[in-house]
Amino acid sequence: DIVLTQSPALAVSLEQRATISCKTSQNVDNFGISYMHWYQQKPGQQPKLLIYEGSILASGIPARFSGSGSGTDFTLTIDPVEADDIATYYCQQSKDYPLTFGSGTKLEIK
Amino acid sequence: EVQLQQSGAELVKPGASVKLSCKTSGYTFSNYYMSWLKQMPGQNVEWIGNIYGGNGGTGYNQKFKGKATLTVDKSSSTAYMDLSSLTSEDSAVYFCARTDSNYYFDYWGQGVMVTVSS
């Protein structure tokens, strides 16, 4: 199985930039597509798709969110951070079965 | 508007089975996969498997083979997941999620809490 590694928590100040990383145990790129996706989950809610295929913003997601990276190293950036962004952020790979998620990064406000 | 409406919370006894439902609307059910995912309290998300709405073809995470069985009813655009031989390790929130052809989850149900307790 492909293992995705995320830092457990990140504390940032409002209106600053948050950078959340996800490292994979194997390359998740194939034929120019990064099979890396990002989700936001608030307590008691279902996850919400933010970014798919590495860098494509999902429908209705503000441009404050962006995704980058390739191969085994990926980043979700939130700039600037707003109070409503307090949540846990998960990366997910779909290069290989089984589809797997990172353990999540909890975004906190300083 | 795409909507996925899951059935209500379940309290089941150890050793029993439970069938969860996910009724969809707002898109062509037979053109997409539906995935089921598990999230234990305070834990990360696990993918259980997926099923194609068009022909019922399935793919499972090896970890959940024998535990979960996925089916669909195209006539009602509803996906189902049977969970069998339940133990305390099956107590969790279960989500259904529409799955894109590149296997990311673009719409999610609200989740259903399954509690296994005697």
Tab-separated table of C-alpha atoms in Angstrom:
chain	number	residue	atom	x	y	z
A	1	ASP	CA	0.000	0.000	0.000
A	2	ILE	CA	1.138	3.574	-0.645
A	3	VAL	CA	1.708	5.351	2.674
A	4	LEU	CA	1.023	9.087	2.936
A	5	THR	CA	2.777	11.017	5.698
A	6	GLN	CA	1.497	14.311	7.080
A	7	SER	CA	2.515	16.359	10.100
A	8	PRO	CA	-0.119	16.080	12.856
A	9	ALA	CA	-0.677	19.788	13.423
A	10	LEU	CA	0.192	23.250	12.180
A	11	ALA	CA	-0.356	26.563	13.970
A	12	VAL	CA	-0.532	29.772	11.953
A	13	SER	CA	-1.732	33.322	12.520
A	14	LEU	CA	-4.803	34.656	10.756
A	15	GLU	CA	-4.056	36.275	7.407
A	16	GLN	CA	-0.742	34.427	7.186
A	17	ARG	CA	0.169	31.539	4.897
A	18	ALA	CA	-0.310	27.896	5.870
A	19	THR	CA	1.710	25.214	4.106
A	20	ILE	CA	0.643	21.619	4.659
A	21	SER	CA	2.831	18.847	3.314
A	22	CYS	CA	2.156	15.283	2.245
A	23	LYS	CA	4.900	12.813	1.388
A	24	THR	CA	4.141	9.503	-0.289
A	25	SER	CA	6.058	6.236	-0.055
A	26	GLN	CA	5.889	5.808	-3.839
A	27	ASN	CA	5.617	8.066	-6.866
A	28	VAL	CA	1.945	8.954	-7.459
A	29	ASP	CA	2.465	10.597	-10.853
A	30	ASN	CA	1.583	8.870	-14.095
A	31	PHE	CA	1.496	10.200	-17.665
A	32	GLY	CA	1.654	13.799	-16.501
A	33	ILE	CA	-1.094	13.526	-13.892
A	34	SER	CA	-0.485	13.661	-10.169
A	35	TYR	CA	-2.938	11.326	-8.489
A	36	MET	CA	-2.896	13.401	-5.321
A	37	HIS	CA	-5.992	15.040	-3.868
A	38	TRP	CA	-6.732	17.195	-0.830
A	39	TYR	CA	-9.754	17.405	1.496
A	40	GLN	CA	-10.881	19.612	4.355
A	41	GLN	CA	-12.840	18.139	7.247
A	42	LYS	CA	-14.436	20.139	10.036
A	43	PRO	CA	-15.591	18.423	13.266
A	44	GLY	CA	-18.799	16.481	12.807
A	45	GLN	CA	-18.831	16.976	9.039
A	46	GLN	CA	-17.937	14.961	6.003
A	47	PRO	CA	-14.684	15.724	4.165
A	48	LYS	CA	-14.869	18.267	1.356
A	49	LEU	CA	-12.787	18.076	-1.815
A	50	LEU	CA	-10.453	21.072	-2.159
A	51	ILE	CA	-7.849	20.153	-4.767
A	52	TYR	CA	-7.698	17.249	-7.196
A	53	GLU	CA	-4.941	15.911	-9.443
A	54	GLY	CA	-2.313	17.805	-7.534
A	55	SER	CA	-3.270	21.374	-8.351
A	56	ILE	CA	-6.790	21.723	-9.754
A	57	LEU	CA	-9.165	23.725	-7.570
A	58	ALA	CA	-12.459	21.952	-6.973
A	59	SER	CA	-15.728	23.683	-7.785
A	60	GLY	CA	-16.704	26.420	-5.322
A	61	ILE	CA	-13.388	26.408	-3.456
A	62	PRO	CA	-11.832	29.850	-2.883
A	63	ALA	CA	-8.627	30.710	-4.681
A	64	ARG	CA	-6.915	31.074	-1.280
A	65	PHE	CA	-6.388	27.318	-1.551
A	66	SER	CA	-3.780	25.935	-3.915
A	67	GLY	CA	-1.978	22.659	-4.462
A	68	SER	CA	1.480	21.920	-5.801
A	69	GLY	CA	4.096	19.217	-6.033
A	70	SER	CA	4.873	16.069	-7.942
A	71	GLY	CA	6.234	12.587	-7.523
A	72	THR	CA	6.350	11.957	-3.791
A	73	ASP	CA	6.178	15.480	-2.337
A	74	PHE	CA	3.028	17.556	-2.332
A	75	THR	CA	1.856	20.748	-0.661
A	76	LEU	CA	-1.471	22.357	0.119
A	77	THR	CA	-1.198	26.111	0.642
A	78	ILE	CA	-3.805	28.369	2.210
A	79	ASP	CA	-3.017	32.054	1.749
A	80	PRO	CA	-4.272	33.969	3.575
A	81	VAL	CA	-5.652	31.816	6.372
A	82	GLU	CA	-9.107	32.753	7.611
A	83	ALA	CA	-10.839	31.708	10.829
A	84	ASP	CA	-13.199	29.457	8.852
A	85	ASP	CA	-10.216	27.378	7.678
A	86	ILE	CA	-9.794	25.746	11.083
A	87	ALA	CA	-10.114	22.070	10.210
A	88	THR	CA	-8.183	18.901	9.548
A	89	TYR	CA	-6.703	18.523	6.083
A	90	TYR	CA	-6.155	15.131	4.447
A	91	CYS	CA	-4.236	14.128	1.357
A	92	GLN	CA	-5.310	11.084	-0.653
A	93	GLN	CA	-3.630	9.149	-3.457
A	94	SER	CA	-5.355	7.334	-6.291
A	95	LYS	CA	-2.306	6.081	-8.193
A	96	ASP	CA	-2.740	2.541	-6.858
A	97	TYR	CA	-5.262	0.406	-5.052
A	98	PRO	CA	-6.034	0.496	-2.233
A	99	LEU	CA	-6.805	4.191	-2.275
A	100	THR	CA	-5.143	5.635	0.811
A	101	PHE	CA	-5.243	8.797	2.900
A	102	GLY	CA	-2.736	10.600	5.044
A	103	SER	CA	-3.370	10.781	8.771
A	104	GLY	CA	-4.401	14.424	8.533
A	105	THR	CA	-2.960	17.792	9.566
A	106	LYS	CA	-4.956	19.790	12.082
A	107	LEU	CA	-4.756	23.501	11.334
A	108	GLU	CA	-4.795	25.663	14.442
A	109	ILE	CA	-4.685	29.414	14.960
A	110	LYS	CA	-1.783	30.946	16.889
B	1	GLU	CA	-27.391	19.741	-7.424
B	2	VAL	CA	-25.600	16.518	-6.560
B	3	GLN	CA	-26.836	15.045	-3.284
B	4	LEU	CA	-25.967	11.871	-1.395
B	5	GLN	CA	-28.341	11.086	1.467
B	6	GLN	CA	-27.312	8.353	3.871
B	7	SER	CA	-29.516	6.346	6.194
B	8	GLY	CA	-29.675	7.018	9.924
B	9	ALA	CA	-27.466	5.977	12.811
B	10	GLU	CA	-27.357	2.290	13.728
B	11	LEU	CA	-26.891	0.533	17.058
B	12	VAL	CA	-26.185	-3.154	16.460
B	13	LYS	CA	-25.137	-6.112	18.562
B	14	PRO	CA	-21.795	-7.870	18.156
B	15	GLY	CA	-21.961	-10.610	15.554
B	16	ALA	CA	-24.885	-9.017	13.737
B	17	SER	CA	-24.972	-7.441	10.282
B	18	VAL	CA	-26.123	-4.036	9.104
B	19	LYS	CA	-27.040	-2.609	5.715
B	20	LEU	CA	-26.321	1.056	5.031
B	21	SER	CA	-27.848	3.014	2.191
B	22	CYS	CA	-26.816	6.050	0.149
B	23	LYS	CA	-29.559	7.564	-2.015
B	24	THR	CA	-28.330	9.857	-4.742
B	25	SER	CA	-29.810	12.600	-6.882
B	26	GLY	CA	-28.688	15.340	-9.223
B	27	TYR	CA	-26.482	13.264	-11.530
B	28	THR	CA	-26.522	10.159	-13.723
B	29	PHE	CA	-25.957	7.360	-11.212
B	30	SER	CA	-24.844	4.798	-13.775
B	31	ASN	CA	-21.966	6.987	-14.999
B	32	TYR	CA	-19.997	7.032	-11.738
B	33	TYR	CA	-18.387	4.848	-9.146
B	34	MET	CA	-19.537	5.110	-5.557
B	35	SER	CA	-17.026	4.543	-2.795
B	36	TRP	CA	-17.569	3.716	0.847
B	37	LEU	CA	-15.168	4.971	3.496
B	38	LYS	CA	-14.697	4.406	7.225
B	39	GLN	CA	-13.599	6.856	9.876
B	40	MET	CA	-13.180	5.734	13.466
B	41	PRO	CA	-13.458	8.466	16.139
B	42	GLY	CA	-10.484	10.805	15.952
B	43	GLN	CA	-8.873	8.709	13.247
B	44	ASN	CA	-8.120	9.159	9.591
B	45	VAL	CA	-10.178	7.982	6.677
B	46	GLU	CA	-9.989	4.462	5.218
B	47	TRP	CA	-11.271	3.476	1.787
B	48	ILE	CA	-13.389	0.328	1.942
B	49	GLY	CA	-14.175	-0.182	-1.729
B	50	ASN	CA	-16.105	1.095	-4.702
B	51	ILE	CA	-18.857	-0.001	-7.011
B	52	TYR	CA	-19.717	1.152	-10.520
B	53	GLY	CA	-23.278	2.402	-10.836
B	54	GLY	CA	-23.575	1.173	-14.397
B	55	ASN	CA	-22.851	-2.521	-14.013
B	56	GLY	CA	-22.239	-3.121	-10.305
B	57	GLY	CA	-18.571	-3.944	-10.804
B	58	THR	CA	-16.688	-3.713	-7.528
B	59	GLY	CA	-13.212	-3.117	-6.137
B	60	TYR	CA	-12.338	-3.708	-2.502
B	61	ASN	CA	-9.585	-2.811	-0.107
B	62	GLN	CA	-8.171	-6.217	0.858
B	63	LYS	CA	-8.553	-5.199	4.506
B	64	PHE	CA	-12.344	-5.117	4.143
B	65	LYS	CA	-12.902	-8.177	1.958
B	66	GLY	CA	-15.328	-10.454	3.747
B	67	LYS	CA	-16.446	-7.585	5.975
B	68	ALA	CA	-18.149	-5.298	3.452
B	69	THR	CA	-20.338	-6.106	0.451
B	70	LEU	CA	-21.285	-3.330	-1.945
B	71	THR	CA	-24.380	-3.334	-4.135
B	72	VAL	CA	-26.441	-0.831	-6.121
B	73	ASP	CA	-30.049	-0.410	-7.188
B	74	LYS	CA	-29.968	1.554	-10.418
B	75	SER	CA	-33.732	1.969	-10.466
B	76	SER	CA	-33.574	4.108	-7.316
B	77	SER	CA	-30.021	5.470	-7.795
B	78	THR	CA	-29.080	4.047	-4.421
B	79	ALA	CA	-25.894	2.391	-3.239
B	80	TYR	CA	-25.742	-0.057	-0.360
B	81	MET	CA	-23.078	-1.494	1.894
B	82	ASP	CA	-23.577	-4.615	3.995
B	83	LEU	CA	-21.276	-5.006	6.980
B	84	SER	CA	-21.184	-8.481	8.495
B	85	SER	CA	-20.000	-10.159	11.722
B	86	LEU	CA	-19.742	-6.825	13.455
B	87	THR	CA	-17.302	-6.218	16.314
B	88	SER	CA	-16.331	-3.163	18.314
B	89	GLU	CA	-13.678	-2.456	15.673
B	90	ASP	CA	-16.483	-1.754	13.229
B	91	SER	CA	-17.867	1.092	15.344
B	92	ALA	CA	-17.219	4.130	13.187
B	93	VAL	CA	-18.722	6.726	10.883
B	94	TYR	CA	-19.236	5.418	7.380
B	95	PHE	CA	-19.404	7.713	4.374
B	96	CYS	CA	-20.460	7.163	0.810
B	97	ALA	CA	-18.734	9.351	-1.765
B	98	ARG	CA	-19.162	9.810	-5.483
B	99	THR	CA	-15.935	8.827	-7.150
B	100	ASP	CA	-14.447	10.474	-10.202
B	101	SER	CA	-12.811	8.439	-12.961
B	102	ASN	CA	-9.428	9.389	-11.462
B	103	TYR	CA	-10.604	8.034	-8.132
B	104	TYR	CA	-11.000	11.107	-6.020
B	105	PHE	CA	-14.152	11.806	-4.042
B	106	ASP	CA	-15.993	14.881	-5.242
B	107	TYR	CA	-19.286	14.592	-3.334
B	108	TRP	CA	-19.834	12.968	0.042
B	109	GLY	CA	-22.789	11.794	2.033
B	110	GLN	CA	-23.259	13.206	5.504
B	111	GLY	CA	-21.994	10.019	7.120
B	112	VAL	CA	-23.696	7.472	9.344
B	113	MET	CA	-22.553	6.416	12.803
B	114	VAL	CA	-22.554	2.671	13.412
B	115	THR	CA	-22.174	1.625	17.034
B	116	VAL	CA	-21.553	-2.019	17.851
B	117	SER	CA	-22.521	-2.756	21.430
B	118	SER	CA	-24.389	-5.387	23.388
